[in-house]
Short mmCIF file of C-alpha atoms in Angstrom, two decimals:
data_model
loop_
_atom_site.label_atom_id
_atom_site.label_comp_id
_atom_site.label_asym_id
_atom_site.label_seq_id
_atom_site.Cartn_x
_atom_site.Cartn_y
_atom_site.Cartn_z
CA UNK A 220 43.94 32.58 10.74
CA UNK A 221 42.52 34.78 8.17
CA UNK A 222 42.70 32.45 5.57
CA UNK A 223 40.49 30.00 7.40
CA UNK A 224 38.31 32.73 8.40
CA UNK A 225 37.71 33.04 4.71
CA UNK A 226 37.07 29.73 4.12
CA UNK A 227 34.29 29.40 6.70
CA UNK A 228 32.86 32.20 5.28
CA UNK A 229 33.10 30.35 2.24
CA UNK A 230 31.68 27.59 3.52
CA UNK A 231 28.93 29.21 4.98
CA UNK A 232 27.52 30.90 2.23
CA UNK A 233 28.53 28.08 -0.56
CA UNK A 234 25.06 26.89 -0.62
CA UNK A 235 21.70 28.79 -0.26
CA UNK A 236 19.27 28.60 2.12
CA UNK A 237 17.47 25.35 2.33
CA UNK A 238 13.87 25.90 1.55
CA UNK A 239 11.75 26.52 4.61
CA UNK A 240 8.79 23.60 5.19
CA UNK A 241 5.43 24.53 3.56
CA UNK A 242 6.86 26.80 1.00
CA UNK A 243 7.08 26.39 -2.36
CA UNK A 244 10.54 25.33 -3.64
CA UNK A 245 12.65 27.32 -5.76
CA UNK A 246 14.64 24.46 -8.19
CA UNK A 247 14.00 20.99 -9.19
CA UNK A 248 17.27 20.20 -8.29
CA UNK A 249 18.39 18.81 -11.90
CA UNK A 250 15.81 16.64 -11.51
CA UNK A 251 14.94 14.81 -14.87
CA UNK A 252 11.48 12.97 -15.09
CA UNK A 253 12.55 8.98 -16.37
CA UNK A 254 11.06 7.64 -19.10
CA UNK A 255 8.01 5.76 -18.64
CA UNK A 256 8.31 1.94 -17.93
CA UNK A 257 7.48 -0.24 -21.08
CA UNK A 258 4.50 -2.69 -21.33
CA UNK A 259 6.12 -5.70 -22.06
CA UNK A 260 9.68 -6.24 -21.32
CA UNK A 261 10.94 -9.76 -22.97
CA UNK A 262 14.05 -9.30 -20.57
CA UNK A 263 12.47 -8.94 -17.59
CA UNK A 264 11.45 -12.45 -17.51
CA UNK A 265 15.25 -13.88 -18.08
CA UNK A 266 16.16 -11.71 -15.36
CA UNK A 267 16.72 -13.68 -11.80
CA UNK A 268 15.76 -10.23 -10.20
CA UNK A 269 12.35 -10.15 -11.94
CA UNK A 270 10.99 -13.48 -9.91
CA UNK A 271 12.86 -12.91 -6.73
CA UNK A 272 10.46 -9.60 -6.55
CA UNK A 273 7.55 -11.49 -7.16
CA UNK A 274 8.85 -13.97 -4.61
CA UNK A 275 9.24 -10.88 -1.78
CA UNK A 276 6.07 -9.85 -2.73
CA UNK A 277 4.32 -13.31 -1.78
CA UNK A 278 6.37 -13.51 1.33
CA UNK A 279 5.85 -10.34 2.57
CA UNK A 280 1.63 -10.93 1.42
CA UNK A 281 2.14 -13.89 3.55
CA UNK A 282 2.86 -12.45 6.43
CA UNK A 283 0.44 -9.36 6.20
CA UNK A 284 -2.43 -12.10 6.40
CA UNK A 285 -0.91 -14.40 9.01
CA UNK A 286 -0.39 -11.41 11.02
CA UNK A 287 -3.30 -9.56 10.81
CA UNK A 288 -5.87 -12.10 10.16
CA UNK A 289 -4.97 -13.73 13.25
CA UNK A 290 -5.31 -10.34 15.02
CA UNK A 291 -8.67 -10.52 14.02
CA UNK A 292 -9.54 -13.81 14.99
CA UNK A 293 -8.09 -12.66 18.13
CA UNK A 294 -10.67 -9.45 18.97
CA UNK A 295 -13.93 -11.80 17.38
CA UNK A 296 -13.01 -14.70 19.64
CA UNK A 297 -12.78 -12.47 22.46
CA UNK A 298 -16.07 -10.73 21.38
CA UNK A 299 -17.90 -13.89 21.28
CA UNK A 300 -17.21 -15.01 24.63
CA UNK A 301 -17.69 -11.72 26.44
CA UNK A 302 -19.26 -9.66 24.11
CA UNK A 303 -16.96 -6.78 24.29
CA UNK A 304 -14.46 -5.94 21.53
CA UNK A 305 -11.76 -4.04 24.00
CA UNK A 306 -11.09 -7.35 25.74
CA UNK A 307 -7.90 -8.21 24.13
CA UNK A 308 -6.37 -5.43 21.76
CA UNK A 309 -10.06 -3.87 20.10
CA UNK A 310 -10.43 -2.60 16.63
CA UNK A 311 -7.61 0.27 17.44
CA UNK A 312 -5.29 -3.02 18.12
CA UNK A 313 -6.42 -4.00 14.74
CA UNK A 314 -5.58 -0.97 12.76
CA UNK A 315 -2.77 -0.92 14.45
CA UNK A 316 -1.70 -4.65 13.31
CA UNK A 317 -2.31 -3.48 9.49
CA UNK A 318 -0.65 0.07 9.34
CA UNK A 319 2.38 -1.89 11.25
CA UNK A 320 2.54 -4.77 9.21
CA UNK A 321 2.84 -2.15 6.19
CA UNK A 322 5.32 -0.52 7.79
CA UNK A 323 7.26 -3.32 8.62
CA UNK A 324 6.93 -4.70 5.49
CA UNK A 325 7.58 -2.41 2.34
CA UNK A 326 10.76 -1.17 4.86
CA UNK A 327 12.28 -4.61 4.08
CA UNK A 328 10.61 -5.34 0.65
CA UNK A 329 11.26 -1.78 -0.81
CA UNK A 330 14.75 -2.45 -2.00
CA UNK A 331 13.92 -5.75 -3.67
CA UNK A 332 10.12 -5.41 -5.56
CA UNK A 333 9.03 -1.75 -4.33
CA UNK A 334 6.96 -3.13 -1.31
CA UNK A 335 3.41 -3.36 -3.11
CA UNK A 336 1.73 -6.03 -1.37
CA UNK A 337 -1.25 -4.92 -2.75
CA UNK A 338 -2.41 -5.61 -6.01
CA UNK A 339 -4.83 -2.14 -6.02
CA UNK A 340 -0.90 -0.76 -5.48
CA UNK A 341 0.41 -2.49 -8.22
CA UNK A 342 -2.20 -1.63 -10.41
CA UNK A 343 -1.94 2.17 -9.60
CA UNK A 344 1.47 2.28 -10.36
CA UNK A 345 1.12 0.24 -13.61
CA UNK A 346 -1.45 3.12 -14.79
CA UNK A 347 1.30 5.94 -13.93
CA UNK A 348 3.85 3.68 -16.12
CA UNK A 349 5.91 2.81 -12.75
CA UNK A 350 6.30 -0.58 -14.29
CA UNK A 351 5.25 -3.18 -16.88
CA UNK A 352 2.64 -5.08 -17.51
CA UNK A 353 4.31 -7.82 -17.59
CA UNK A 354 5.89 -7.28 -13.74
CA UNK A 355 2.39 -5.76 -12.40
CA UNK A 356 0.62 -8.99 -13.49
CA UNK A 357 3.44 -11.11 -12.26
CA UNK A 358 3.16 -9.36 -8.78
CA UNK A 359 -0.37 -10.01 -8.59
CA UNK A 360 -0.50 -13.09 -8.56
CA UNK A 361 1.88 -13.53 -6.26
CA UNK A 362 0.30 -11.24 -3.96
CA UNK A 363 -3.03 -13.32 -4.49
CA UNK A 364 -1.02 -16.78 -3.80
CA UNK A 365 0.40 -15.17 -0.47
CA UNK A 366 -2.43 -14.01 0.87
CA UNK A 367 -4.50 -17.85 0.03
CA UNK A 368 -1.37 -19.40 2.00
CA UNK A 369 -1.36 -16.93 4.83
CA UNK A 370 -5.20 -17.39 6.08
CA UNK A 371 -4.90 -20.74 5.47
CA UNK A 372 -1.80 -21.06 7.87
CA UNK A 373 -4.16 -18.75 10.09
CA UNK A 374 -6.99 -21.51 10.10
CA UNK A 375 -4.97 -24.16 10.55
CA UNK A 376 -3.54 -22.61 14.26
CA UNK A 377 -7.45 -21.45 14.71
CA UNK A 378 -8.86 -25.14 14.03
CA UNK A 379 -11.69 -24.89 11.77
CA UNK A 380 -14.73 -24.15 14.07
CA UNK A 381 -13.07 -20.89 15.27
CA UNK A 382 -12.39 -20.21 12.28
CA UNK A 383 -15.83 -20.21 11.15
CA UNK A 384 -17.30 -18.81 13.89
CA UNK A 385 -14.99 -15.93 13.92
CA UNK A 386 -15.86 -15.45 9.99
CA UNK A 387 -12.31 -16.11 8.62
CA UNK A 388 -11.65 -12.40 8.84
CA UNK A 389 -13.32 -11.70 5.68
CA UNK A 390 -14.53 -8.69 4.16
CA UNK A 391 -18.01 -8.03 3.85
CA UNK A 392 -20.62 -5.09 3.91
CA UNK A 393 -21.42 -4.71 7.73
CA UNK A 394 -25.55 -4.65 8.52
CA UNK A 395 -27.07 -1.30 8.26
CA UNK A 396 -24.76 -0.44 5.57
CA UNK A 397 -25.60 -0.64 1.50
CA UNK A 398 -23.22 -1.95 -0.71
CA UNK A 399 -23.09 1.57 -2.21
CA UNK A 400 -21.51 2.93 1.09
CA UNK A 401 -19.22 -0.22 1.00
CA UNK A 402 -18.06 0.45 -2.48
CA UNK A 403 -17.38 4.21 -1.45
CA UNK A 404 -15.75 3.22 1.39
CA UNK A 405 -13.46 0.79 -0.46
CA UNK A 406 -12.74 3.54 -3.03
CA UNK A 407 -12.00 6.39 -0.95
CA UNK A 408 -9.92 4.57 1.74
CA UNK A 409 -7.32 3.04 -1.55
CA UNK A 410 -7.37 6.79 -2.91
CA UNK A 411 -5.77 7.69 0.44
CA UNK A 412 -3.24 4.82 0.71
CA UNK A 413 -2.69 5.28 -3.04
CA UNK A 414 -2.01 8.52 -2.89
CA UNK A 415 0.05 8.33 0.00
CA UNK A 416 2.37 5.38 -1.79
CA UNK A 417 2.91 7.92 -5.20
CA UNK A 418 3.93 10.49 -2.71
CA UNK A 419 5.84 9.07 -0.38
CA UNK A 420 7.99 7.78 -3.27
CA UNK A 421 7.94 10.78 -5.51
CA UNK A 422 11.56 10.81 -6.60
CA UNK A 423 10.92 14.55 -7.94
CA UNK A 424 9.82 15.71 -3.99
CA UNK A 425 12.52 13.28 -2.74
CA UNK A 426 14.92 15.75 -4.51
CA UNK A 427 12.81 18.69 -4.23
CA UNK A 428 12.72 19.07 -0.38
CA UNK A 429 15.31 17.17 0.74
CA UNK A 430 15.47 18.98 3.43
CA UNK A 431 12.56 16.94 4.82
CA UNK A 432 13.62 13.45 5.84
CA UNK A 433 11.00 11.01 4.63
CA UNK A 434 10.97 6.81 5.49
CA UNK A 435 8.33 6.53 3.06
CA UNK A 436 7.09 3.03 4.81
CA UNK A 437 6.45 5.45 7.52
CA UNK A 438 3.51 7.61 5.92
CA UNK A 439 2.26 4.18 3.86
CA UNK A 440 1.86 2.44 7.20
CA UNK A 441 0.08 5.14 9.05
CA UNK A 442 -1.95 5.83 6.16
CA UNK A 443 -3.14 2.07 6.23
CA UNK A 444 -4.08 2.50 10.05
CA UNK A 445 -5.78 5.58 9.54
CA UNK A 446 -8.12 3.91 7.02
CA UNK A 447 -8.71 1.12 9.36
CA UNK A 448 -9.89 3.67 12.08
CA UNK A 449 -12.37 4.82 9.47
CA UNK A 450 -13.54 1.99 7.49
CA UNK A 451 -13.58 -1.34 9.66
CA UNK A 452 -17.21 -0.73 10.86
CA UNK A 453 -18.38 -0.51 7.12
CA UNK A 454 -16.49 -3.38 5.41
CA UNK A 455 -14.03 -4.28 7.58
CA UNK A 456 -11.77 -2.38 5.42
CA UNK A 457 -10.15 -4.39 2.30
CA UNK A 458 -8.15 -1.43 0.82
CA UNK A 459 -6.36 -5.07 -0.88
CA UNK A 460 -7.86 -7.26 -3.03
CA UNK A 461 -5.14 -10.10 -2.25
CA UNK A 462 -6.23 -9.76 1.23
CA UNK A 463 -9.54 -10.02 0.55
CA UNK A 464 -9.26 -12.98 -1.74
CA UNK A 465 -7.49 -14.69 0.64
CA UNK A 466 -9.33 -14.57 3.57
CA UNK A 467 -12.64 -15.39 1.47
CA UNK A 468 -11.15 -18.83 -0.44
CA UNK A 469 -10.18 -20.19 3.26
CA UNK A 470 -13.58 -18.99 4.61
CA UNK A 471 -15.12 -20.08 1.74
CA UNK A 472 -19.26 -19.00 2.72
CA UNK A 473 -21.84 -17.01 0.92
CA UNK A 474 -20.98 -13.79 3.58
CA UNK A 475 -17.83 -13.33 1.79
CA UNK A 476 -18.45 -14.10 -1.90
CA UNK A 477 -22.10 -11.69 -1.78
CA UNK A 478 -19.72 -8.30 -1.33
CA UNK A 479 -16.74 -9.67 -2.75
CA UNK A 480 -16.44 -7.93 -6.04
CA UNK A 481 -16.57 -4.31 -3.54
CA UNK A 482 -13.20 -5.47 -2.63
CA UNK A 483 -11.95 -5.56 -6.21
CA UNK A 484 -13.99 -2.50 -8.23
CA UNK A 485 -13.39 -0.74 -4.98
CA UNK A 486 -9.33 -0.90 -4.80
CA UNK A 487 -9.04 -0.60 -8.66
CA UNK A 488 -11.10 2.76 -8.56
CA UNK A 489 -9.31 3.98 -5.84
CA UNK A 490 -6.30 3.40 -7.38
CA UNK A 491 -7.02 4.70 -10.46
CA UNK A 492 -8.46 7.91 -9.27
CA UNK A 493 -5.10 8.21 -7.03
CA UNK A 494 -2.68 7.46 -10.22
CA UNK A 495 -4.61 10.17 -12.39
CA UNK A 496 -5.05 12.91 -9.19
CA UNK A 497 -1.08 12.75 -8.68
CA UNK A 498 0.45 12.05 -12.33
CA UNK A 499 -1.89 14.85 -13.99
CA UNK A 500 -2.97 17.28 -11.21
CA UNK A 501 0.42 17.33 -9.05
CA UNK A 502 2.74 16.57 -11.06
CA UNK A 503 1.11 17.54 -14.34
CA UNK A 504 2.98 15.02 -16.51
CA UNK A 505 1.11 15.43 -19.59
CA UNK A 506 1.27 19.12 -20.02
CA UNK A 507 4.91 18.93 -19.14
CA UNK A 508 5.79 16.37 -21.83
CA UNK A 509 3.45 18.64 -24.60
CA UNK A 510 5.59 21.62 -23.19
#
């Protein structure tokens, strides 16, 4: 009896205290940072797990549009025949179709491509050397070819009248807004998603605080419906240049070309400004390699 007294004891005071939430954590675990991904990787494109990725990443594009574009069409049809917006799900219903969508998903696309879906994601994670060139372009244009196919699919159930009418659920600078408020808009609401997708997947706080169960789809997703909230009045909130494109080719009318380079310079800032605010002012990569 003793002897298992002892080894609860033992047992009890094997490990130390897990670190308390909001508090600064003591060890890194044995965390080691890994190596920065390479430009160009010749191999990668021999490699039948290098265009399956890009294939889950214009699935899972195509769905994100067919979903939530038809959402849309959904609350503007409604709106044009009674002239209220909170007849069928409103613009919360909307939001909510995106940050779900997300959710849904880079949950099933995580294990497969990382669960961009967004080339303003892709690009971000390119700049912090999350992967190559080579794989960020590839993704891209998969993304872009996902999105094309998943408003079209979207018209096609809509008929092409509605469609119109309804503005194709494109993205454009909303009246008594400037383009200037647009492009902050754009850039602000990717630094948040951004930001949320670097730390959400941060392997270092992953092992840091694993004490705090993350589903990192989870924050991504709500982080996407937050921005929604915000930012639908002004633009209608792009955050994606795939989704953007997309829903602009099947429209196809002045409203949505005028803006459209917002929904481009807008993401890529945004991402940008997220990739250098968590690689060198978190995490302070740079000084740590120097060190």
């Amino acid at each position: 009896m003793e002897g298992k007294e002892e080894d609860v004891k033992l047992g009890a005071n094997k490990f130390s205290e897990r670190q308390p939430i909001g508090t600064s954590a003591q060890t890194d675990k044995d965390y080691k940072e890994p190596p920065p991904a390479p430009w160009f990787e010749p191999g990668e494109l021999k490699s039948w797990s290098f265009y399956r990725a890009g294939i889950a990443e214009f699935v899972a594009t195509f769905l994100f549009l067919y979903i939530t574009i038809l959402t849309v069409m959904g609350v503007s049809k409604e709106s044009a025949l009674t002239g209220r917006k909170c007849g069928t799900v409103g613009i919360q219903g909307i939001a909510w179709a995106f940050g779900g969508m997300i959710f849904a998903l880079v949950y099933c696309t995580a294990g497969i491509s990382g669960g961009h879906i967004n080339p303003a994601v892709t690009f971000g994670l390119l700049l912090a050397r999350k992967l190559s060139l080579t794989r960020a372009v590839f993704y891209m244009i998969m993304q872009c070819l996902g999105a094309i196919c998943g408003a079209g699919v979207v018209k096609g159930f809509e008929g092409t009248p509605t469609y119109q009418m309804n503005k194709g659920g494109a993205n454009f600078v909303a009246h008594g807004y400037t383009k200037g408020d647009g492009l902050g808009a754009e850039i602000i609401g990717t630094f948040v998603l951004v930001y949320t997708v670097f730390s959400a997947t941060d392997a270092k706080r992953n092992a840091r605080d694993s004490h705090v169960p993350i589903l990192a789809p989870l924050p991504i997703g709500f982080a996407v419906f937050l921005v929604h909230l915000a930012t639908i009045p002004i633009t209608g909130t792009g955050i994606n240049p795939a989704r953007s494109l997309g829903a602009a080719i099947i429209f196809n009318r002045d409203l949505a070309w005028n803006d459209h380079w917002i929904f481009w310079v807008g993401p890529f800032i945004g991402a940008a400004l997220a990739a250098v605010y968590h690689q060198i002012v978190i995490r302070a990569i740079p000084f740590k390699a120097r060190a």
